[in-house]
Amino acid sequence: MVKVRIKTGDKVRVIAGEHKGSEGVVTRIFKEKNKAIVEGVNMVSKHEKPSATNPQGGIKEIEAALQISNLSLIDKNGKSTRVGYRIEGDKKVRFAKSTNEVI
């Protein structure tokens, strides 16, 4: 398992795959699978059977997970950057490697 440097709530850009160039906010992380769900990216159709809560049933659009290796954090300037860690005082903080600013 690889160390996950992207956290929930981060704004990211997809850097590889079918949705390359798309941007969104990370809504959920699956550390065991090294995947993340990004809001509004990688939409797939899911067929639902009629039920008591949804009597019509039908086709529903949901977000599918993307590999974390295909995501890059966006810094304050709107550019993709890598993430690093450093110790400031007695706290461990994340910083953008391109601008050297704390995230």
PDB file of C-alpha atoms in Angstrom:
ATOM      1  CA  MET A   1       0.000   0.000   0.000  1.00  0.00           C
ATOM      2  CA  VAL A   2       1.356   3.408  -1.046  1.00  0.00           C
ATOM      3  CA  LYS A   3       1.236   6.467   1.224  1.00  0.00           C
ATOM      4  CA  VAL A   4      -1.798   8.539   0.258  1.00  0.00           C
ATOM      5  CA  ARG A   5      -0.814  12.210  -0.023  1.00  0.00           C
ATOM      6  CA  ILE A   6      -4.222  13.407  -1.235  1.00  0.00           C
ATOM      7  CA  LYS A   7      -6.884  13.978   1.408  1.00  0.00           C
ATOM      8  CA  THR A   8     -10.670  14.396   1.393  1.00  0.00           C
ATOM      9  CA  GLY A   9     -11.600  17.959   0.417  1.00  0.00           C
ATOM     10  CA  ASP A  10      -8.510  18.577  -1.751  1.00  0.00           C
ATOM     11  CA  LYS A  11      -8.999  20.061  -5.216  1.00  0.00           C
ATOM     12  CA  VAL A  12      -7.367  17.740  -7.747  1.00  0.00           C
ATOM     13  CA  ARG A  13      -6.805  17.378 -11.496  1.00  0.00           C
ATOM     14  CA  VAL A  14      -6.903  14.066 -13.377  1.00  0.00           C
ATOM     15  CA  ILE A  15      -3.520  13.642 -15.118  1.00  0.00           C
ATOM     16  CA  ALA A  16      -4.044  10.337 -16.929  1.00  0.00           C
ATOM     17  CA  GLY A  17      -6.791   8.239 -18.441  1.00  0.00           C
ATOM     18  CA  GLU A  18     -10.095   8.932 -20.155  1.00  0.00           C
ATOM     19  CA  HIS A  19     -10.927  11.930 -17.940  1.00  0.00           C
ATOM     20  CA  LYS A  20      -7.511  13.629 -18.260  1.00  0.00           C
ATOM     21  CA  GLY A  21      -7.720  17.367 -17.543  1.00  0.00           C
ATOM     22  CA  SER A  22     -10.913  17.174 -15.464  1.00  0.00           C
ATOM     23  CA  GLU A  23     -10.892  18.885 -12.072  1.00  0.00           C
ATOM     24  CA  GLY A  24     -12.924  18.347  -8.929  1.00  0.00           C
ATOM     25  CA  VAL A  25     -12.914  17.942  -5.168  1.00  0.00           C
ATOM     26  CA  VAL A  26     -12.084  14.608  -3.526  1.00  0.00           C
ATOM     27  CA  THR A  27     -15.168  13.346  -1.683  1.00  0.00           C
ATOM     28  CA  ARG A  28     -13.934   9.963  -0.492  1.00  0.00           C
ATOM     29  CA  ILE A  29     -10.657   7.984  -0.242  1.00  0.00           C
ATOM     30  CA  PHE A  30     -10.250   4.186  -0.257  1.00  0.00           C
ATOM     31  CA  LYS A  31      -6.744   3.663   1.199  1.00  0.00           C
ATOM     32  CA  GLU A  32      -6.826  -0.137   0.874  1.00  0.00           C
ATOM     33  CA  LYS A  33      -7.495   0.058  -2.878  1.00  0.00           C
ATOM     34  CA  ASN A  34      -5.494   3.280  -3.562  1.00  0.00           C
ATOM     35  CA  LYS A  35      -8.572   4.880  -5.118  1.00  0.00           C
ATOM     36  CA  ALA A  36     -10.507   8.110  -4.662  1.00  0.00           C
ATOM     37  CA  ILE A  37     -13.887   9.468  -5.709  1.00  0.00           C
ATOM     38  CA  VAL A  38     -13.746  12.927  -7.300  1.00  0.00           C
ATOM     39  CA  GLU A  39     -16.890  15.044  -7.463  1.00  0.00           C
ATOM     40  CA  GLY A  40     -18.274  15.274 -11.027  1.00  0.00           C
ATOM     41  CA  VAL A  41     -15.559  13.099 -12.637  1.00  0.00           C
ATOM     42  CA  ASN A  42     -15.787   9.506 -13.954  1.00  0.00           C
ATOM     43  CA  MET A  43     -19.593   9.332 -14.035  1.00  0.00           C
ATOM     44  CA  VAL A  44     -21.033   5.867 -14.748  1.00  0.00           C
ATOM     45  CA  SER A  45     -24.590   4.631 -15.287  1.00  0.00           C
ATOM     46  CA  LYS A  46     -26.110   2.351 -12.674  1.00  0.00           C
ATOM     47  CA  HIS A  47     -29.360   0.528 -13.324  1.00  0.00           C
ATOM     48  CA  GLU A  48     -31.731   0.437 -10.335  1.00  0.00           C
ATOM     49  CA  LYS A  49     -34.621  -1.926  -9.798  1.00  0.00           C
ATOM     50  CA  PRO A  50     -37.910  -0.440  -8.623  1.00  0.00           C
ATOM     51  CA  SER A  51     -38.236  -0.486  -4.829  1.00  0.00           C
ATOM     52  CA  ALA A  52     -40.354   1.050  -2.096  1.00  0.00           C
ATOM     53  CA  THR A  53     -38.089   4.108  -1.894  1.00  0.00           C
ATOM     54  CA  ASN A  54     -37.740   4.399  -5.681  1.00  0.00           C
ATOM     55  CA  PRO A  55     -40.910   2.980  -7.322  1.00  0.00           C
ATOM     56  CA  GLN A  56     -39.871   4.054 -10.846  1.00  0.00           C
ATOM     57  CA  GLY A  57     -36.416   2.482 -10.826  1.00  0.00           C
ATOM     58  CA  GLY A  58     -34.376   3.539 -13.849  1.00  0.00           C
ATOM     59  CA  ILE A  59     -30.852   4.575 -14.735  1.00  0.00           C
ATOM     60  CA  LYS A  60     -28.867   6.653 -12.254  1.00  0.00           C
ATOM     61  CA  GLU A  61     -25.562   8.507 -12.830  1.00  0.00           C
ATOM     62  CA  ILE A  62     -22.984   7.975 -10.036  1.00  0.00           C
ATOM     63  CA  GLU A  63     -19.289   8.768  -9.583  1.00  0.00           C
ATOM     64  CA  ALA A  64     -16.851   5.855  -9.820  1.00  0.00           C
ATOM     65  CA  ALA A  65     -13.436   5.690  -8.137  1.00  0.00           C
ATOM     66  CA  LEU A  66     -10.180   6.705  -9.842  1.00  0.00           C
ATOM     67  CA  GLN A  67      -6.642   5.526  -9.085  1.00  0.00           C
ATOM     68  CA  ILE A  68      -4.869   7.976  -6.784  1.00  0.00           C
ATOM     69  CA  SER A  69      -1.787   7.783  -9.016  1.00  0.00           C
ATOM     70  CA  ASN A  70      -3.873   9.449 -11.756  1.00  0.00           C
ATOM     71  CA  LEU A  71      -4.644  12.493  -9.572  1.00  0.00           C
ATOM     72  CA  SER A  72      -2.556  15.586  -8.924  1.00  0.00           C
ATOM     73  CA  LEU A  73      -3.177  18.235  -6.276  1.00  0.00           C
ATOM     74  CA  ILE A  74      -3.929  21.781  -7.485  1.00  0.00           C
ATOM     75  CA  ASP A  75      -2.118  24.574  -5.616  1.00  0.00           C
ATOM     76  CA  LYS A  76      -3.320  28.152  -5.003  1.00  0.00           C
ATOM     77  CA  ASN A  77      -2.099  29.245  -8.459  1.00  0.00           C
ATOM     78  CA  GLY A  78      -4.246  26.605 -10.199  1.00  0.00           C
ATOM     79  CA  LYS A  79      -1.273  24.465 -11.270  1.00  0.00           C
ATOM     80  CA  SER A  80      -0.653  20.792 -10.563  1.00  0.00           C
ATOM     81  CA  THR A  81       1.891  20.129  -7.851  1.00  0.00           C
ATOM     82  CA  ARG A  82       3.379  17.288  -5.876  1.00  0.00           C
ATOM     83  CA  VAL A  83       2.883  17.007  -2.128  1.00  0.00           C
ATOM     84  CA  GLY A  84       5.611  16.823   0.492  1.00  0.00           C
ATOM     85  CA  TYR A  85       5.728  16.625   4.281  1.00  0.00           C
ATOM     86  CA  ARG A  86       7.888  18.536   6.730  1.00  0.00           C
ATOM     87  CA  ILE A  87       8.045  19.216  10.461  1.00  0.00           C
ATOM     88  CA  GLU A  88       7.226  22.766  11.607  1.00  0.00           C
ATOM     89  CA  GLY A  89       7.595  23.182  15.339  1.00  0.00           C
ATOM     90  CA  ASP A  90       6.065  20.000  16.698  1.00  0.00           C
ATOM     91  CA  LYS A  91       3.560  19.484  13.852  1.00  0.00           C
ATOM     92  CA  LYS A  92       3.867  17.535  10.628  1.00  0.00           C
ATOM     93  CA  VAL A  93       2.435  19.595   7.739  1.00  0.00           C
ATOM     94  CA  ARG A  94       1.792  19.025   4.039  1.00  0.00           C
ATOM     95  CA  PHE A  95       3.284  21.477   1.553  1.00  0.00           C
ATOM     96  CA  ALA A  96       3.129  22.057  -2.210  1.00  0.00           C
ATOM     97  CA  LYS A  97       6.532  21.259  -3.706  1.00  0.00           C
ATOM     98  CA  SER A  98       6.140  23.761  -6.567  1.00  0.00           C
ATOM     99  CA  THR A  99       5.470  26.805  -4.341  1.00  0.00           C
ATOM    100  CA  ASN A 100       6.813  25.492  -1.017  1.00  0.00           C
ATOM    101  CA  GLU A 101       3.597  26.721   0.711  1.00  0.00           C
ATOM    102  CA  VAL A 102       1.771  24.833   3.452  1.00  0.00           C
ATOM    103  CA  ILE A 103      -1.478  23.280   2.244  1.00  0.00           C
TER     104      ILE A 103
END
